[in-house]
Amino acid sequence: MAPVVAQIGPFTLYTHDVFTILGVLAGLALYYRALRRDRVLDRRIVLISLAAILGGALGARLITSWEVIDEVSAAGLPLTYVITHGPRSIIGGLAGGYLAIVLSKRALGYTLSTGDYYAAAIPLALAIGRVGCFLAELPLGTPTDLPWGMTVSPEAAAAFPRCPGCNGPMHPSMLYEIGFHTAAFALIATRGPLLPIRGDTLKAYLLAYGLFRFGVEFVRGNEVQAWGLTGPQIVLIPLVGILVVHFVRRLRSGAYRLPIPEPAVARGG
């Protein structure tokens, strides 16, 4: 485990933060490159992007704040402490960023769908960010006897107040996510938009990731909160449900059907 990249004077560069920033920068670079290629980059896009980053940062903190609200209240800390020191969630970051994009577009009167431009950028950013999680966070996952289970040193485990399963091989759950996001990025980057309606490629990726993440939570090592489910799984249920309803409506409306070619008319001779 390598929770710290470097110590520069009074400043500590934490692995998780460094890879998160690298992921965001890589995703933004890919996003802006695509916008510039299609000549749709303007001042409003920059403002929308800033809103997305802010919304993602707030969403990452707030969506799981209910898990620690009792601890914060018992310690006599202000609720704003959750925003600055609470747990962070990729799911909350995605939801907060998406909502911020929608609201900022409405405020700026921007009507062009930009979802497809994010479709490759987001999995690239998450794949890079998850490297930081893998290097800096414990537990890696639940105990396993599979041949690719990974162990950590007792010294590394002792640095975490909660590390179930760290006394033996664990599922490298972060590597599972890195593999998923890398595959999604490669597919979208090489194939382009996968669906004919603008913005739906991004929604399809988010739906696929939501389902994948719900499943990987069973080997992730997060605490069970209610109904045998972890906090991320509980949050995912309504979010995935919204996306499922969206695609069911699309399919029922026939939006993805290709038009039937008209039969060739024989010419008289």
mmCIF file of C-alpha atoms in Angstrom:
data_model
loop_
_atom_site.group_PDB
_atom_site.id
_atom_site.type_symbol
_atom_site.label_atom_id
_atom_site.label_comp_id
_atom_site.label_asym_id
_atom_site.label_seq_id
_atom_site.Cartn_x
_atom_site.Cartn_y
_atom_site.Cartn_z
ATOM 1 C CA MET A 1 0.000 0.000 0.000
ATOM 2 C CA ALA A 2 1.210 3.492 -0.860
ATOM 3 C CA PRO A 3 -1.196 6.088 0.590
ATOM 4 C CA VAL A 4 1.312 8.933 0.099
ATOM 5 C CA VAL A 5 3.023 9.817 -3.168
ATOM 6 C CA ALA A 6 5.416 12.404 -1.781
ATOM 7 C CA GLN A 7 6.035 14.786 1.110
ATOM 8 C CA ILE A 8 7.125 18.234 -0.065
ATOM 9 C CA GLY A 9 7.845 20.423 2.930
ATOM 10 C CA PRO A 10 4.562 20.903 4.806
ATOM 11 C CA PHE A 11 2.551 19.521 1.887
ATOM 12 C CA THR A 12 1.552 15.878 1.588
ATOM 13 C CA LEU A 13 0.584 14.479 -1.802
ATOM 14 C CA TYR A 14 -1.871 11.691 -1.101
ATOM 15 C CA THR A 15 -2.085 8.893 -3.654
ATOM 16 C CA HIS A 16 -5.871 8.914 -3.804
ATOM 17 C CA ASP A 17 -6.010 12.665 -4.445
ATOM 18 C CA VAL A 18 -3.199 12.645 -7.016
ATOM 19 C CA PHE A 19 -4.819 9.932 -9.133
ATOM 20 C CA THR A 20 -8.234 11.558 -8.773
ATOM 21 C CA ILE A 21 -6.846 14.815 -10.154
ATOM 22 C CA LEU A 22 -4.978 12.984 -12.937
ATOM 23 C CA GLY A 23 -8.190 11.195 -13.876
ATOM 24 C CA VAL A 24 -10.217 14.413 -13.976
ATOM 25 C CA LEU A 25 -7.576 16.148 -16.091
ATOM 26 C CA ALA A 26 -7.328 13.228 -18.528
ATOM 27 C CA GLY A 27 -11.115 13.067 -18.863
ATOM 28 C CA LEU A 28 -11.411 16.808 -19.426
ATOM 29 C CA ALA A 29 -8.624 16.734 -22.021
ATOM 30 C CA LEU A 30 -10.401 13.990 -23.964
ATOM 31 C CA TYR A 31 -13.737 15.791 -23.625
ATOM 32 C CA TYR A 32 -12.390 19.133 -24.873
ATOM 33 C CA ARG A 33 -10.502 17.448 -27.696
ATOM 34 C CA ALA A 34 -13.762 15.936 -28.963
ATOM 35 C CA LEU A 35 -15.596 19.265 -28.634
ATOM 36 C CA ARG A 36 -12.828 21.095 -30.496
ATOM 37 C CA ARG A 37 -12.820 18.445 -33.215
ATOM 38 C CA ASP A 38 -16.536 18.982 -33.832
ATOM 39 C CA ARG A 39 -16.208 22.775 -33.449
ATOM 40 C CA VAL A 40 -18.752 23.076 -30.653
ATOM 41 C CA LEU A 41 -16.422 24.415 -27.961
ATOM 42 C CA ASP A 42 -17.493 27.802 -26.591
ATOM 43 C CA ARG A 43 -17.545 29.834 -23.372
ATOM 44 C CA ARG A 44 -20.710 28.198 -22.102
ATOM 45 C CA ILE A 45 -19.128 24.743 -22.308
ATOM 46 C CA VAL A 46 -16.349 25.909 -20.004
ATOM 47 C CA LEU A 47 -18.899 27.167 -17.454
ATOM 48 C CA ILE A 48 -20.863 23.920 -17.726
ATOM 49 C CA SER A 49 -17.673 21.930 -17.158
ATOM 50 C CA LEU A 50 -16.850 23.945 -14.040
ATOM 51 C CA ALA A 51 -20.380 23.319 -12.766
ATOM 52 C CA ALA A 52 -19.938 19.600 -13.430
ATOM 53 C CA ILE A 53 -16.705 19.477 -11.423
ATOM 54 C CA LEU A 54 -18.281 21.368 -8.510
ATOM 55 C CA GLY A 55 -21.445 19.265 -8.644
ATOM 56 C CA GLY A 56 -19.403 16.082 -8.780
ATOM 57 C CA ALA A 57 -17.317 17.117 -5.786
ATOM 58 C CA LEU A 58 -20.413 17.970 -3.726
ATOM 59 C CA GLY A 59 -22.287 14.885 -4.855
ATOM 60 C CA ALA A 60 -19.368 12.638 -3.958
ATOM 61 C CA ARG A 61 -19.531 13.894 -0.373
ATOM 62 C CA LEU A 62 -23.254 14.381 0.151
ATOM 63 C CA ILE A 63 -24.753 11.215 -1.308
ATOM 64 C CA THR A 64 -23.201 9.059 1.428
ATOM 65 C CA SER A 65 -23.404 11.659 4.212
ATOM 66 C CA TRP A 66 -26.311 9.804 5.809
ATOM 67 C CA GLU A 67 -23.898 6.978 6.665
ATOM 68 C CA VAL A 68 -21.868 9.202 9.032
ATOM 69 C CA ILE A 69 -24.442 11.792 10.110
ATOM 70 C CA ASP A 70 -24.846 10.190 13.564
ATOM 71 C CA GLU A 71 -21.080 10.166 14.144
ATOM 72 C CA VAL A 72 -20.772 13.804 13.099
ATOM 73 C CA SER A 73 -23.663 14.851 15.351
ATOM 74 C CA ALA A 74 -22.330 12.856 18.324
ATOM 75 C CA ALA A 75 -18.933 14.541 17.968
ATOM 76 C CA GLY A 76 -20.584 17.966 17.976
ATOM 77 C CA LEU A 77 -19.230 18.809 14.532
ATOM 78 C CA PRO A 78 -21.088 21.055 12.083
ATOM 79 C CA LEU A 79 -22.846 19.403 9.175
ATOM 80 C CA THR A 80 -20.490 21.219 6.810
ATOM 81 C CA TYR A 81 -17.794 18.867 8.147
ATOM 82 C CA VAL A 82 -19.345 16.153 5.995
ATOM 83 C CA ILE A 83 -18.637 18.188 2.854
ATOM 84 C CA THR A 84 -14.970 18.694 3.705
ATOM 85 C CA HIS A 85 -14.108 15.471 5.542
ATOM 86 C CA GLY A 86 -16.903 12.971 4.894
ATOM 87 C CA PRO A 87 -16.623 9.778 2.827
ATOM 88 C CA ARG A 88 -16.455 10.152 -0.933
ATOM 89 C CA SER A 89 -18.428 8.144 -3.448
ATOM 90 C CA ILE A 90 -17.846 7.803 -7.183
ATOM 91 C CA ILE A 91 -21.561 7.153 -7.569
ATOM 92 C CA GLY A 92 -22.365 10.430 -5.836
ATOM 93 C CA GLY A 93 -19.789 12.211 -7.963
ATOM 94 C CA LEU A 94 -21.395 10.944 -11.171
ATOM 95 C CA ALA A 95 -24.898 11.812 -9.991
ATOM 96 C CA GLY A 96 -23.883 15.264 -8.744
ATOM 97 C CA GLY A 97 -21.937 16.050 -11.886
ATOM 98 C CA TYR A 98 -24.785 14.944 -14.155
ATOM 99 C CA LEU A 99 -27.328 17.032 -12.230
ATOM 100 C CA ALA A 100 -25.013 20.052 -12.326
ATOM 101 C CA ILE A 101 -24.683 19.724 -16.100
ATOM 102 C CA VAL A 102 -28.448 19.602 -16.570
ATOM 103 C CA LEU A 103 -29.075 22.624 -14.328
ATOM 104 C CA SER A 104 -26.237 24.728 -15.748
ATOM 105 C CA LYS A 105 -27.362 24.026 -19.313
ATOM 106 C CA ARG A 106 -30.849 25.240 -18.475
ATOM 107 C CA ALA A 107 -29.480 28.334 -16.774
ATOM 108 C CA LEU A 108 -27.287 29.177 -19.772
ATOM 109 C CA GLY A 109 -29.861 28.241 -22.399
ATOM 110 C CA TYR A 110 -27.538 25.609 -23.870
ATOM 111 C CA THR A 111 -29.519 23.006 -25.813
ATOM 112 C CA LEU A 112 -26.905 20.849 -27.564
ATOM 113 C CA SER A 113 -26.662 17.322 -26.124
ATOM 114 C CA THR A 114 -23.081 16.765 -24.966
ATOM 115 C CA GLY A 115 -23.527 13.364 -23.325
ATOM 116 C CA ASP A 116 -21.727 11.492 -26.087
ATOM 117 C CA TYR A 117 -18.660 13.689 -25.584
ATOM 118 C CA TYR A 118 -18.495 12.556 -21.951
ATOM 119 C CA ALA A 119 -19.102 8.888 -22.781
ATOM 120 C CA ALA A 120 -15.409 7.996 -23.269
ATOM 121 C CA ALA A 121 -14.007 10.684 -20.961
ATOM 122 C CA ILE A 122 -15.770 9.471 -17.804
ATOM 123 C CA PRO A 123 -14.610 5.826 -17.885
ATOM 124 C CA LEU A 124 -11.065 7.018 -18.659
ATOM 125 C CA ALA A 125 -11.148 9.344 -15.638
ATOM 126 C CA LEU A 126 -12.591 6.646 -13.377
ATOM 127 C CA ALA A 127 -10.088 4.009 -14.488
ATOM 128 C CA ILE A 128 -7.219 6.337 -13.570
ATOM 129 C CA GLY A 129 -8.862 7.430 -10.325
ATOM 130 C CA ARG A 130 -9.431 3.840 -9.241
ATOM 131 C CA VAL A 131 -5.693 3.193 -9.457
ATOM 132 C CA GLY A 132 -5.358 5.627 -6.563
ATOM 133 C CA CYS A 133 -8.032 3.745 -4.618
ATOM 134 C CA PHE A 134 -6.247 0.445 -5.232
ATOM 135 C CA LEU A 135 -2.912 1.817 -4.034
ATOM 136 C CA ALA A 136 -4.227 3.726 -1.029
ATOM 137 C CA GLU A 137 -7.380 2.119 0.361
ATOM 138 C CA LEU A 138 -8.180 -0.928 2.455
ATOM 139 C CA PRO A 139 -9.855 -3.348 2.541
ATOM 140 C CA LEU A 140 -9.281 -4.367 -1.063
ATOM 141 C CA GLY A 141 -12.395 -6.502 -0.896
ATOM 142 C CA THR A 142 -13.948 -9.431 0.918
ATOM 143 C CA PRO A 143 -11.921 -12.562 1.747
ATOM 144 C CA THR A 144 -11.470 -15.015 -1.109
ATOM 145 C CA ASP A 145 -9.665 -18.267 -1.878
ATOM 146 C CA LEU A 146 -9.504 -17.526 -5.604
ATOM 147 C CA PRO A 147 -5.987 -17.660 -7.080
ATOM 148 C CA TRP A 148 -5.909 -13.901 -7.757
ATOM 149 C CA GLY A 149 -6.743 -12.949 -4.182
ATOM 150 C CA MET A 150 -4.340 -10.323 -2.819
ATOM 151 C CA THR A 151 -2.838 -9.888 0.636
ATOM 152 C CA VAL A 152 -1.393 -6.854 2.409
ATOM 153 C CA SER A 153 1.159 -6.521 5.153
ATOM 154 C CA PRO A 154 0.043 -6.302 8.803
ATOM 155 C CA GLU A 155 1.637 -2.842 8.955
ATOM 156 C CA ALA A 156 -0.535 -1.591 6.085
ATOM 157 C CA ALA A 157 -3.683 -3.096 7.619
ATOM 158 C CA ALA A 158 -2.908 -1.524 10.996
ATOM 159 C CA ALA A 159 -3.072 1.950 9.442
ATOM 160 C CA PHE A 160 -6.820 1.550 8.864
ATOM 161 C CA PRO A 161 -9.378 1.541 11.714
ATOM 162 C CA ARG A 162 -11.522 -0.953 9.809
ATOM 163 C CA CYS A 163 -9.904 -3.627 7.697
ATOM 164 C CA PRO A 164 -11.964 -6.851 7.679
ATOM 165 C CA GLY A 165 -10.348 -9.658 5.743
ATOM 166 C CA CYS A 166 -6.926 -8.003 5.746
ATOM 167 C CA ASN A 167 -5.443 -11.017 7.514
ATOM 168 C CA GLY A 168 -5.721 -13.083 4.339
ATOM 169 C CA PRO A 169 -6.306 -12.972 0.566
ATOM 170 C CA MET A 170 -8.967 -10.485 -0.564
ATOM 171 C CA HIS A 171 -10.819 -9.765 -3.781
ATOM 172 C CA PRO A 172 -8.971 -6.941 -5.594
ATOM 173 C CA SER A 173 -12.300 -5.204 -6.160
ATOM 174 C CA MET A 174 -10.713 -1.964 -7.361
ATOM 175 C CA LEU A 175 -8.938 -3.908 -10.125
ATOM 176 C CA TYR A 176 -12.320 -5.280 -11.209
ATOM 177 C CA GLU A 177 -13.564 -1.714 -11.588
ATOM 178 C CA ILE A 178 -10.414 -0.593 -13.384
ATOM 179 C CA GLY A 179 -10.944 -3.428 -15.857
ATOM 180 C CA PHE A 180 -14.591 -2.477 -16.399
ATOM 181 C CA HIS A 181 -13.869 1.214 -17.001
ATOM 182 C CA THR A 182 -10.881 0.453 -19.235
ATOM 183 C CA ALA A 183 -12.988 -1.878 -21.384
ATOM 184 C CA ALA A 184 -15.806 0.690 -21.580
ATOM 185 C CA PHE A 185 -13.363 3.427 -22.568
ATOM 186 C CA ALA A 186 -11.770 1.247 -25.263
ATOM 187 C CA LEU A 187 -15.167 0.277 -26.698
ATOM 188 C CA ILE A 188 -16.561 3.805 -26.831
ATOM 189 C CA ALA A 189 -13.301 5.427 -27.959
ATOM 190 C CA THR A 190 -12.872 3.022 -30.868
ATOM 191 C CA ARG A 191 -16.502 2.607 -31.900
ATOM 192 C CA GLY A 192 -17.821 6.108 -31.246
ATOM 193 C CA PRO A 193 -21.444 6.610 -30.131
ATOM 194 C CA LEU A 194 -22.987 3.178 -29.636
ATOM 195 C CA LEU A 195 -26.614 4.313 -29.885
ATOM 196 C CA PRO A 196 -28.267 6.479 -32.561
ATOM 197 C CA ILE A 197 -29.809 9.025 -30.160
ATOM 198 C CA ARG A 198 -27.437 11.707 -28.889
ATOM 199 C CA GLY A 199 -26.608 11.321 -25.213
ATOM 200 C CA ASP A 200 -27.837 7.758 -24.888
ATOM 201 C CA THR A 201 -24.365 6.236 -25.182
ATOM 202 C CA LEU A 202 -23.449 7.963 -21.926
ATOM 203 C CA LYS A 203 -26.664 6.806 -20.288
ATOM 204 C CA ALA A 204 -26.001 3.235 -21.464
ATOM 205 C CA TYR A 205 -22.536 3.356 -19.927
ATOM 206 C CA LEU A 206 -23.939 4.707 -16.652
ATOM 207 C CA LEU A 207 -26.564 1.954 -16.586
ATOM 208 C CA ALA A 208 -23.949 -0.731 -17.275
ATOM 209 C CA TYR A 209 -21.676 0.673 -14.589
ATOM 210 C CA GLY A 210 -24.529 0.930 -12.100
ATOM 211 C CA LEU A 211 -25.381 -2.749 -12.584
ATOM 212 C CA PHE A 212 -21.717 -3.763 -12.487
ATOM 213 C CA ARG A 213 -21.043 -1.741 -9.346
ATOM 214 C CA PHE A 214 -24.124 -3.161 -7.628
ATOM 215 C CA GLY A 215 -22.744 -6.650 -8.241
ATOM 216 C CA VAL A 216 -19.133 -5.903 -7.315
ATOM 217 C CA GLU A 217 -20.307 -4.430 -3.996
ATOM 218 C CA PHE A 218 -20.892 -7.996 -2.789
ATOM 219 C CA VAL A 219 -17.111 -8.525 -2.849
ATOM 220 C CA ARG A 220 -16.102 -4.922 -2.122
ATOM 221 C CA GLY A 221 -15.841 -5.056 1.654
ATOM 222 C CA ASN A 222 -18.085 -2.075 2.429
ATOM 223 C CA GLU A 223 -20.235 -2.227 5.537
ATOM 224 C CA VAL A 224 -23.790 -3.507 5.205
ATOM 225 C CA GLN A 225 -26.229 -0.682 5.980
ATOM 226 C CA ALA A 226 -29.729 -2.137 5.572
ATOM 227 C CA TRP A 227 -31.577 -5.071 3.982
ATOM 228 C CA GLY A 228 -28.290 -6.885 3.508
ATOM 229 C CA LEU A 229 -27.069 -4.127 1.171
ATOM 230 C CA THR A 230 -24.207 -1.654 1.395
ATOM 231 C CA GLY A 231 -24.646 2.114 1.185
ATOM 232 C CA PRO A 232 -23.632 2.294 -2.507
ATOM 233 C CA GLN A 233 -26.091 -0.464 -3.386
ATOM 234 C CA ILE A 234 -28.942 1.371 -1.672
ATOM 235 C CA VAL A 235 -28.063 4.561 -3.513
ATOM 236 C CA LEU A 236 -27.788 2.705 -6.824
ATOM 237 C CA ILE A 237 -31.296 1.244 -6.722
ATOM 238 C CA PRO A 238 -33.171 4.489 -7.580
ATOM 239 C CA LEU A 239 -30.431 5.730 -9.909
ATOM 240 C CA VAL A 240 -30.369 2.514 -11.931
ATOM 241 C CA GLY A 241 -34.176 2.457 -11.856
ATOM 242 C CA ILE A 242 -34.340 5.887 -13.514
ATOM 243 C CA LEU A 243 -32.019 4.717 -16.300
ATOM 244 C CA VAL A 244 -33.957 1.489 -16.807
ATOM 245 C CA VAL A 245 -37.196 3.463 -17.187
ATOM 246 C CA HIS A 246 -35.467 5.738 -19.713
ATOM 247 C CA PHE A 247 -34.385 2.854 -21.940
ATOM 248 C CA VAL A 248 -37.685 1.005 -21.597
ATOM 249 C CA ARG A 249 -39.429 4.130 -22.896
ATOM 250 C CA ARG A 250 -36.940 4.400 -25.745
ATOM 251 C CA LEU A 251 -37.502 0.784 -26.754
ATOM 252 C CA ARG A 252 -41.290 1.037 -26.521
ATOM 253 C CA SER A 253 -41.286 4.133 -28.673
ATOM 254 C CA GLY A 254 -39.233 2.363 -31.328
ATOM 255 C CA ALA A 255 -36.552 5.048 -31.138
ATOM 256 C CA TYR A 256 -33.760 2.609 -31.935
ATOM 257 C CA ARG A 257 -35.431 0.901 -34.869
ATOM 258 C CA LEU A 258 -33.753 1.377 -38.193
ATOM 259 C CA PRO A 259 -36.120 2.493 -40.947
ATOM 260 C CA ILE A 260 -37.208 -0.278 -43.295
ATOM 261 C CA PRO A 261 -35.744 0.407 -46.737
ATOM 262 C CA GLU A 262 -38.314 0.996 -49.420
ATOM 263 C CA PRO A 263 -38.546 -1.777 -52.026
ATOM 264 C CA ALA A 264 -36.823 -1.071 -55.268
ATOM 265 C CA VAL A 265 -39.230 -0.118 -58.062
ATOM 266 C CA ALA A 266 -38.669 -2.117 -61.214
ATOM 267 C CA ARG A 267 -38.139 0.071 -64.243
ATOM 268 C CA GLY A 268 -39.908 -0.807 -67.406
ATOM 269 C CA GLY A 269 -37.751 -1.298 -70.505
#
